Amino acid sequence: MVSAQALLDGSTLDDSTVIARSLGRPEMFAVLFDRHADEIFRYAARRLGPEIAEDVVAEVFLAAFRGRARYDPSRPDARPWLYGIATNVVAHHRGAERRRVRAMAKVAGQRPGSPADAFDERSVERVAAGGLRPRLAQALAGLSAKERDLLLLVAWTDLTYEEVARALEIPVGTVRSRLHRVRAKLRRVLGGSDPLSLESMA
């Protein structure tokens, strides 16, 4: 039996219903934040670093709150929508992402005992925290922004191809064909390894 309090606080409602109810009761939107903020933070931290990730989460949920009246009520799970917003917010921080990827790629080229060891150790820790290996970072540095968005949404979330398509607002066929091309490109750089099968991409 569902309690009256559970109905009031939204814990038993799907995302779509929470968003719809938040139109009349804005405080209900906090339910969506509580459900998904940690997941969006982890994604943003992997892409941009933890220092920027908190700001990204704030921007994502502010944009979602402001745009909630346009949410498609036929979608019970709001995560593709939120990841789509997150991808757009990451684009505004593209310079930070480029610097992060280049720094991680640089780690791969450093030799042990070099003067940059102190930097390297910090960078390696960031790489490990972000789930990226240096050689993969080198490969990612060679991708376009759109290619990186697609690959990392597939690799770092549990969204289906259909949900990734909704997040990026592209046809699912485009997701499949673009992903095929990106994987082929990275396999060449990684010596035949499938980027989506690497432990670092799990």
Tab-separated table of C-alpha atoms in Angstrom:
chain	number	residue	atom	x	y	z
A	1	MET	CA	0.000	0.000	0.000
A	2	VAL	CA	1.447	3.385	-1.025
A	3	SER	CA	1.400	5.921	1.783
A	4	ALA	CA	-0.110	9.378	1.376
A	5	GLN	CA	3.284	10.877	2.248
A	6	ALA	CA	4.975	8.901	-0.551
A	7	LEU	CA	2.435	10.281	-3.008
A	8	LEU	CA	2.980	13.797	-1.696
A	9	ASP	CA	6.777	13.673	-1.838
A	10	GLY	CA	6.835	12.049	-5.287
A	11	SER	CA	9.001	9.055	-4.354
A	12	THR	CA	6.624	6.606	-6.054
A	13	LEU	CA	6.020	8.707	-9.163
A	14	ASP	CA	7.844	8.369	-12.468
A	15	ASP	CA	9.934	11.294	-13.689
A	16	SER	CA	7.335	12.466	-16.175
A	17	THR	CA	4.663	12.746	-13.477
A	18	VAL	CA	7.058	14.531	-11.132
A	19	ILE	CA	7.880	17.064	-13.850
A	20	ALA	CA	4.209	17.566	-14.701
A	21	ARG	CA	3.298	18.116	-11.053
A	22	SER	CA	6.204	20.514	-10.613
A	23	LEU	CA	4.468	22.904	-13.007
A	24	GLY	CA	1.943	23.640	-10.283
A	25	ARG	CA	4.207	22.815	-7.345
A	26	PRO	CA	7.751	23.887	-8.254
A	27	GLU	CA	9.179	22.306	-5.094
A	28	MET	CA	8.340	18.885	-6.574
A	29	PHE	CA	11.229	19.334	-9.003
A	30	ALA	CA	13.579	18.602	-6.106
A	31	VAL	CA	12.510	14.949	-6.437
A	32	LEU	CA	14.055	14.843	-9.912
A	33	PHE	CA	17.234	16.459	-8.609
A	34	ASP	CA	17.487	13.963	-5.750
A	35	ARG	CA	17.057	11.042	-8.149
A	36	HIS	CA	19.503	12.013	-10.846
A	37	ALA	CA	21.968	14.692	-9.663
A	38	ASP	CA	24.615	12.188	-8.548
A	39	GLU	CA	24.533	10.391	-11.888
A	40	ILE	CA	24.834	13.651	-13.842
A	41	PHE	CA	27.654	14.745	-11.527
A	42	ARG	CA	29.623	11.546	-12.197
A	43	TYR	CA	29.240	12.007	-15.944
A	44	ALA	CA	30.266	15.672	-15.798
A	45	ALA	CA	33.218	14.885	-13.516
A	46	ARG	CA	34.520	12.268	-15.930
A	47	ARG	CA	34.301	14.717	-18.805
A	48	LEU	CA	35.437	17.945	-17.169
A	49	GLY	CA	36.851	17.082	-13.754
A	50	PRO	CA	35.221	17.300	-10.336
A	51	GLU	CA	36.101	20.973	-9.935
A	52	ILE	CA	33.699	21.971	-12.716
A	53	ALA	CA	31.170	19.148	-12.314
A	54	GLU	CA	29.208	20.778	-9.495
A	55	ASP	CA	28.671	23.890	-11.601
A	56	VAL	CA	27.593	21.702	-14.522
A	57	VAL	CA	25.010	19.913	-12.372
A	58	ALA	CA	23.628	23.244	-11.182
A	59	GLU	CA	23.404	24.511	-14.773
A	60	VAL	CA	21.772	21.277	-15.981
A	61	PHE	CA	19.023	21.285	-13.375
A	62	LEU	CA	18.416	25.017	-13.696
A	63	ALA	CA	17.968	24.590	-17.459
A	64	ALA	CA	15.757	21.537	-16.872
A	65	PHE	CA	13.615	23.435	-14.361
A	66	ARG	CA	13.189	26.367	-16.727
A	67	GLY	CA	12.362	24.069	-19.640
A	68	ARG	CA	10.188	21.563	-17.781
A	69	ALA	CA	6.963	22.759	-19.430
A	70	ARG	CA	8.335	21.461	-22.747
A	71	TYR	CA	9.145	18.006	-21.404
A	72	ASP	CA	7.565	15.148	-23.385
A	73	PRO	CA	5.097	13.568	-20.921
A	74	SER	CA	5.212	10.260	-22.803
A	75	ARG	CA	8.787	9.708	-21.519
A	76	PRO	CA	8.648	8.302	-17.961
A	77	ASP	CA	12.458	8.369	-17.563
A	78	ALA	CA	13.969	11.868	-17.668
A	79	ARG	CA	17.596	10.732	-17.830
A	80	PRO	CA	17.988	11.007	-21.637
A	81	TRP	CA	16.610	14.559	-21.425
A	82	LEU	CA	18.975	15.423	-18.568
A	83	TYR	CA	21.969	13.899	-20.342
A	84	GLY	CA	21.056	15.893	-23.429
A	85	ILE	CA	21.085	19.084	-21.378
A	86	ALA	CA	24.345	17.991	-19.742
A	87	THR	CA	25.920	17.467	-23.173
A	88	ASN	CA	24.920	21.013	-24.150
A	89	VAL	CA	26.333	22.396	-20.897
A	90	VAL	CA	29.582	20.464	-21.427
A	91	ALA	CA	29.790	22.142	-24.842
A	92	HIS	CA	29.922	25.509	-23.059
A	93	HIS	CA	32.921	24.160	-21.150
A	94	ARG	CA	34.538	22.647	-24.257
A	95	GLY	CA	37.782	24.487	-23.585
A	96	ALA	CA	38.046	22.857	-20.151
A	97	GLU	CA	37.358	19.447	-21.670
A	98	ARG	CA	39.973	19.947	-24.373
A	99	ARG	CA	42.542	20.954	-21.746
A	100	ARG	CA	41.623	17.917	-19.624
A	101	VAL	CA	41.866	15.466	-22.517
A	102	ARG	CA	45.163	16.981	-23.689
A	103	ALA	CA	46.586	16.804	-20.156
A	104	MET	CA	45.570	13.154	-19.896
A	105	ALA	CA	47.026	12.431	-23.318
A	106	LYS	CA	50.251	14.139	-22.263
A	107	VAL	CA	50.619	11.648	-19.416
A	108	ALA	CA	51.003	8.883	-21.998
A	109	GLY	CA	54.005	10.616	-23.538
A	110	GLN	CA	55.871	11.281	-20.286
A	111	ARG	CA	58.748	9.046	-19.272
A	112	PRO	CA	59.163	7.989	-15.614
A	113	GLY	CA	61.697	10.188	-13.870
A	114	SER	CA	61.013	13.227	-16.015
A	115	PRO	CA	60.875	16.704	-14.402
A	116	ALA	CA	57.108	16.659	-14.837
A	117	ASP	CA	56.663	13.660	-12.504
A	118	ALA	CA	54.769	15.632	-9.861
A	119	PHE	CA	52.337	16.873	-12.472
A	120	ASP	CA	52.122	13.371	-13.930
A	121	GLU	CA	51.198	11.773	-10.623
A	122	ARG	CA	48.377	14.246	-10.097
A	123	SER	CA	47.268	13.795	-13.690
A	124	VAL	CA	47.320	10.009	-13.432
A	125	GLU	CA	45.135	10.249	-10.329
A	126	ARG	CA	42.698	12.428	-12.258
A	127	VAL	CA	42.786	10.004	-15.166
A	128	ALA	CA	42.042	7.077	-12.874
A	129	ALA	CA	39.256	9.021	-11.191
A	130	GLY	CA	37.810	9.868	-14.580
A	131	GLY	CA	38.092	6.309	-15.809
A	132	LEU	CA	40.374	7.166	-18.735
A	133	ARG	CA	43.656	5.544	-19.656
A	134	PRO	CA	46.287	7.848	-21.128
A	135	ARG	CA	46.399	6.085	-24.499
A	136	LEU	CA	42.634	6.299	-24.712
A	137	ALA	CA	42.853	9.981	-23.811
A	138	GLN	CA	45.200	10.432	-26.771
A	139	ALA	CA	42.649	8.773	-29.009
A	140	LEU	CA	39.792	10.867	-27.600
A	141	ALA	CA	41.779	14.022	-28.254
A	142	GLY	CA	41.606	13.206	-31.945
A	143	LEU	CA	37.800	12.993	-32.028
A	144	SER	CA	35.450	15.807	-32.892
A	145	ALA	CA	33.189	17.158	-30.143
A	146	LYS	CA	30.162	15.362	-31.603
A	147	GLU	CA	32.042	12.078	-31.816
A	148	ARG	CA	33.230	12.410	-28.218
A	149	ASP	CA	29.717	13.284	-27.006
A	150	LEU	CA	28.302	10.175	-28.620
A	151	LEU	CA	31.048	7.786	-27.545
A	152	LEU	CA	31.061	8.914	-23.922
A	153	LEU	CA	27.281	8.839	-23.605
A	154	VAL	CA	27.324	5.248	-24.838
A	155	ALA	CA	30.346	4.270	-22.741
A	156	TRP	CA	29.642	6.086	-19.478
A	157	THR	CA	25.884	5.813	-19.094
A	158	ASP	CA	23.467	2.912	-19.217
A	159	LEU	CA	21.325	4.615	-21.837
A	160	THR	CA	20.128	2.531	-24.771
A	161	TYR	CA	20.950	3.665	-28.318
A	162	GLU	CA	17.384	4.966	-28.558
A	163	GLU	CA	17.863	7.010	-25.381
A	164	VAL	CA	21.222	8.334	-26.588
A	165	ALA	CA	19.466	9.372	-29.792
A	166	ARG	CA	16.880	11.289	-27.739
A	167	ALA	CA	19.612	12.889	-25.621
A	168	LEU	CA	21.486	14.098	-28.698
A	169	GLU	CA	18.322	14.791	-30.722
A	170	ILE	CA	19.486	12.683	-33.660
A	171	PRO	CA	17.952	9.592	-35.307
A	172	VAL	CA	18.884	6.246	-33.750
A	173	GLY	CA	20.261	5.175	-37.140
A	174	THR	CA	22.683	8.097	-36.937
A	175	VAL	CA	23.766	6.959	-33.469
A	176	ARG	CA	24.543	3.484	-34.798
A	177	SER	CA	26.363	4.603	-37.946
A	178	ARG	CA	28.319	7.377	-36.214
A	179	LEU	CA	29.283	5.068	-33.362
A	180	HIS	CA	30.479	2.460	-35.870
A	181	ARG	CA	32.735	5.044	-37.522
A	182	VAL	CA	34.067	6.325	-34.179
A	183	ARG	CA	34.845	2.814	-32.947
A	184	ALA	CA	36.649	2.008	-36.193
A	185	LYS	CA	38.670	5.224	-35.912
A	186	LEU	CA	39.641	4.477	-32.309
A	187	ARG	CA	40.478	0.845	-33.048
A	188	ARG	CA	43.087	2.081	-35.528
A	189	VAL	CA	44.593	4.413	-32.928
A	190	LEU	CA	44.404	1.810	-30.142
A	191	GLY	CA	45.996	-0.977	-32.150
A	192	GLY	CA	42.819	-2.940	-32.722
A	193	SER	CA	41.302	-2.640	-29.223
A	194	ASP	CA	37.610	-1.834	-29.078
A	195	PRO	CA	37.269	1.396	-27.043
A	196	LEU	CA	33.931	0.278	-25.609
A	197	SER	CA	35.411	-2.985	-24.338
A	198	LEU	CA	38.302	-1.329	-22.501
A	199	GLU	CA	38.051	-1.485	-18.734
A	200	SER	CA	38.546	2.272	-18.606
A	201	MET	CA	35.386	2.827	-20.614
A	202	ALA	CA	33.227	0.524	-18.494
